[in-house]
Structures are given as structure tokens and as C-alpha cells.
């Protein structure tokens, strides 16, 4: 009976759930979650995402260290899925204008675990910087 009070920390690590958990780690890496980051998470998860799915991903992220998540998730994801997750993490980290140091370190930890080097990510990073530089619209 008392097991009902334990939080459920198991999560089916589907590619979409891996994306949600990765973004939650990224959002919380700098110690604060900005509204822009929450908006990005919700847009990435899509309109079919349920509150229960989001809450399950949050519970999992709170109960599981990123290193353990990476050990479990990396082997389940294809290279294109890994790249998709990393790029969404970068985009989320830059959603509030600048990727904080904690977010940068976490993204590089994920990239390394996913077999992606900084050189692999440079062209994508430049594209995301250009995409998120909305100041050019006011010049």
C-alpha cells in the first residue's frame, strides 16, 4: 500500500521521451527554467503530448542523473535521433538569448556520449545562432 507514495521513476526511453528528458535536463542546467525554454519544450513535444507524459519525463529527470540516462539512452537511439536531440538542446539553451555555462557543459556531455564532436556540431550551431538572432530584424 505504501508503494503508492513512491514516485515512479521508470520511463520507456522512446526517442520522443529521450528528447523530452534531455530538454528538461538542459532547461534546468543553469538553475532556472525560463518561460522561453518551457515554450520550446512544449512546441517540440507537439500538441499531442499529454500532461501525464510531461510529468513522467520530469519525474524521471529528477530521479535519474544525466550520466545514467545517457548510458541507458545512447544505445537505444539511432545517429539521426541523437543529432535531433542535441540540436533541440542547443536550440532550447539559446531560446532565452544565450546558452549559460551549465547548459553548454551539459550539451557537450550529451554530444560526447552520443558520439558527436564539436566539429560535427559547428555547422548546425552556426545555423541555430543565425536562426535565433532576431536582433537582425530590428536593424
mmCIF file of C-alpha atoms in Angstrom:
data_model
loop_
_atom_site.group_PDB
_atom_site.id
_atom_site.type_symbol
_atom_site.label_atom_id
_atom_site.label_comp_id
_atom_site.label_asym_id
_atom_site.label_seq_id
_atom_site.Cartn_x
_atom_site.Cartn_y
_atom_site.Cartn_z
ATOM 1 C CA UNK A 1 0.000 0.000 0.000
ATOM 2 C CA UNK A 2 2.775 2.487 0.836
ATOM 3 C CA UNK A 3 4.318 1.940 -2.597
ATOM 4 C CA UNK A 4 1.630 4.267 -3.909
ATOM 5 C CA UNK A 5 3.537 7.162 -2.335
ATOM 6 C CA UNK A 6 6.773 6.396 -4.165
ATOM 7 C CA UNK A 7 7.338 8.446 -7.268
ATOM 8 C CA UNK A 8 7.510 6.449 -10.442
ATOM 9 C CA UNK A 9 10.966 6.861 -11.915
ATOM 10 C CA UNK A 10 10.820 4.313 -14.703
ATOM 11 C CA UNK A 11 10.176 5.649 -18.160
ATOM 12 C CA UNK A 12 10.046 3.939 -21.519
ATOM 13 C CA UNK A 13 13.027 5.555 -23.220
ATOM 14 C CA UNK A 14 11.449 6.036 -26.616
ATOM 15 C CA UNK A 15 13.174 8.584 -28.841
ATOM 16 C CA UNK A 16 10.449 11.159 -28.071
ATOM 17 C CA UNK A 17 10.751 10.551 -24.313
ATOM 18 C CA UNK A 18 14.538 10.828 -24.622
ATOM 19 C CA UNK A 19 14.063 14.201 -26.290
ATOM 20 C CA UNK A 20 11.738 15.384 -23.505
ATOM 21 C CA UNK A 21 14.095 14.238 -20.737
ATOM 22 C CA UNK A 22 17.120 15.754 -22.492
ATOM 23 C CA UNK A 23 15.377 19.094 -22.817
ATOM 24 C CA UNK A 24 14.321 19.006 -19.164
ATOM 25 C CA UNK A 25 17.935 18.403 -18.128
ATOM 26 C CA UNK A 26 19.026 21.246 -20.393
ATOM 27 C CA UNK A 27 16.344 23.628 -19.118
ATOM 28 C CA UNK A 28 17.338 23.065 -15.517
ATOM 29 C CA UNK A 29 21.133 23.022 -16.051
ATOM 30 C CA UNK A 30 21.524 26.710 -15.227
ATOM 31 C CA UNK A 31 19.387 26.512 -12.081
ATOM 32 C CA UNK A 32 16.389 28.297 -13.538
ATOM 33 C CA UNK A 33 13.777 27.424 -16.107
ATOM 34 C CA UNK A 34 12.897 30.342 -18.357
ATOM 35 C CA UNK A 35 9.446 30.718 -19.946
ATOM 36 C CA UNK A 36 11.064 30.610 -23.399
ATOM 37 C CA UNK A 37 12.536 27.201 -22.589
ATOM 38 C CA UNK A 38 9.166 25.848 -21.428
ATOM 39 C CA UNK A 39 7.606 27.171 -24.622
ATOM 40 C CA UNK A 40 10.291 25.459 -26.685
ATOM 41 C CA UNK A 41 9.752 22.175 -24.827
ATOM 42 C CA UNK A 42 6.018 22.274 -25.424
ATOM 43 C CA UNK A 43 6.426 23.122 -29.110
ATOM 44 C CA UNK A 44 8.931 20.302 -29.604
ATOM 45 C CA UNK A 45 6.756 17.739 -27.846
ATOM 46 C CA UNK A 46 3.842 18.736 -30.044
ATOM 47 C CA UNK A 47 0.175 19.292 -29.404
ATOM 48 C CA UNK A 48 -0.479 15.586 -28.869
ATOM 49 C CA UNK A 49 1.766 15.491 -25.795
ATOM 50 C CA UNK A 50 -0.165 14.985 -22.592
ATOM 51 C CA UNK A 51 0.408 16.494 -19.189
ATOM 52 C CA UNK A 52 0.964 12.953 -17.880
ATOM 53 C CA UNK A 53 3.767 12.351 -20.406
ATOM 54 C CA UNK A 54 5.432 15.611 -19.437
ATOM 55 C CA UNK A 55 5.103 14.877 -15.724
ATOM 56 C CA UNK A 56 6.558 11.384 -16.221
ATOM 57 C CA UNK A 57 9.553 12.853 -18.023
ATOM 58 C CA UNK A 58 10.054 15.438 -15.262
ATOM 59 C CA UNK A 59 9.878 12.757 -12.534
ATOM 60 C CA UNK A 60 12.388 10.628 -14.417
ATOM 61 C CA UNK A 61 14.787 13.566 -14.899
ATOM 62 C CA UNK A 62 14.588 14.482 -11.212
ATOM 63 C CA UNK A 63 15.300 10.909 -10.111
ATOM 64 C CA UNK A 64 17.979 9.997 -12.669
ATOM 65 C CA UNK A 65 21.407 11.568 -13.091
ATOM 66 C CA UNK A 66 22.212 12.634 -16.671
ATOM 67 C CA UNK A 67 25.136 10.183 -16.854
ATOM 68 C CA UNK A 68 22.828 7.255 -16.088
ATOM 69 C CA UNK A 69 20.253 8.500 -18.579
ATOM 70 C CA UNK A 70 22.954 8.765 -21.251
ATOM 71 C CA UNK A 71 24.203 5.256 -20.526
ATOM 72 C CA UNK A 72 20.669 3.919 -20.956
ATOM 73 C CA UNK A 73 19.502 6.115 -23.828
ATOM 74 C CA UNK A 74 22.520 6.388 -26.137
ATOM 75 C CA UNK A 75 22.425 2.724 -27.100
ATOM 76 C CA UNK A 76 18.713 2.935 -27.970
ATOM 77 C CA UNK A 77 18.969 5.906 -30.312
ATOM 78 C CA UNK A 78 19.986 5.982 -33.953
ATOM 79 C CA UNK A 79 22.570 8.595 -35.025
ATOM 80 C CA UNK A 80 19.895 10.802 -36.620
ATOM 81 C CA UNK A 81 17.841 10.687 -33.398
ATOM 82 C CA UNK A 82 20.904 11.607 -31.336
ATOM 83 C CA UNK A 83 21.623 14.576 -33.606
ATOM 84 C CA UNK A 84 17.989 15.695 -33.404
ATOM 85 C CA UNK A 85 18.113 15.655 -29.598
ATOM 86 C CA UNK A 86 21.403 17.577 -29.427
ATOM 87 C CA UNK A 87 20.192 20.233 -31.858
ATOM 88 C CA UNK A 88 16.981 20.691 -29.898
ATOM 89 C CA UNK A 89 19.017 21.008 -26.703
ATOM 90 C CA UNK A 90 21.155 23.720 -28.311
ATOM 91 C CA UNK A 91 18.053 25.497 -29.590
ATOM 92 C CA UNK A 92 16.439 25.305 -26.141
ATOM 93 C CA UNK A 93 19.562 26.616 -24.413
ATOM 94 C CA UNK A 94 19.650 29.554 -26.811
ATOM 95 C CA UNK A 95 15.906 30.262 -26.547
ATOM 96 C CA UNK A 96 16.463 32.895 -23.872
ATOM 97 C CA UNK A 97 19.197 34.588 -25.907
ATOM 98 C CA UNK A 98 22.340 32.899 -24.613
ATOM 99 C CA UNK A 99 23.383 29.410 -23.562
ATOM 100 C CA UNK A 100 24.575 29.540 -19.961
ATOM 101 C CA UNK A 101 27.775 27.745 -18.908
ATOM 102 C CA UNK A 102 25.894 24.871 -17.238
ATOM 103 C CA UNK A 103 23.794 24.357 -20.358
ATOM 104 C CA UNK A 104 26.882 24.394 -22.564
ATOM 105 C CA UNK A 105 28.633 21.799 -20.402
ATOM 106 C CA UNK A 106 25.575 19.541 -20.350
ATOM 107 C CA UNK A 107 25.158 19.749 -24.120
ATOM 108 C CA UNK A 108 28.799 18.824 -24.654
ATOM 109 C CA UNK A 109 28.424 15.912 -22.209
ATOM 110 C CA UNK A 110 25.458 14.666 -24.255
ATOM 111 C CA UNK A 111 27.267 15.239 -27.552
ATOM 112 C CA UNK A 112 30.245 13.219 -26.349
ATOM 113 C CA UNK A 113 28.007 10.380 -25.131
ATOM 114 C CA UNK A 114 26.197 10.456 -28.483
ATOM 115 C CA UNK A 115 29.470 10.293 -30.420
ATOM 116 C CA UNK A 116 29.306 13.853 -31.780
ATOM 117 C CA UNK A 117 32.322 16.158 -31.729
ATOM 118 C CA UNK A 118 32.324 19.939 -31.537
ATOM 119 C CA UNK A 119 33.469 19.964 -35.181
ATOM 120 C CA UNK A 120 30.457 17.818 -36.119
ATOM 121 C CA UNK A 121 28.140 20.340 -34.466
ATOM 122 C CA UNK A 122 29.745 23.606 -35.671
ATOM 123 C CA UNK A 123 27.747 23.998 -38.920
ATOM 124 C CA UNK A 124 24.485 23.282 -37.106
ATOM 125 C CA UNK A 125 25.421 25.632 -34.295
ATOM 126 C CA UNK A 126 26.083 28.475 -36.737
ATOM 127 C CA UNK A 127 22.685 27.881 -38.338
ATOM 128 C CA UNK A 128 20.947 27.936 -34.951
ATOM 129 C CA UNK A 129 22.755 31.140 -33.956
ATOM 130 C CA UNK A 130 21.534 32.777 -37.175
ATOM 131 C CA UNK A 131 18.004 31.463 -36.587
ATOM 132 C CA UNK A 132 17.859 32.800 -33.037
ATOM 133 C CA UNK A 133 19.460 36.199 -33.754
ATOM 134 C CA UNK A 134 16.206 38.082 -34.062
ATOM 135 C CA UNK A 135 18.036 41.378 -33.450
ATOM 136 C CA UNK A 136 18.810 41.438 -37.180
ATOM 137 C CA UNK A 137 15.110 42.051 -37.743
ATOM 138 C CA UNK A 138 15.336 45.367 -35.895
ATOM 139 C CA UNK A 139 18.422 46.721 -37.683
#
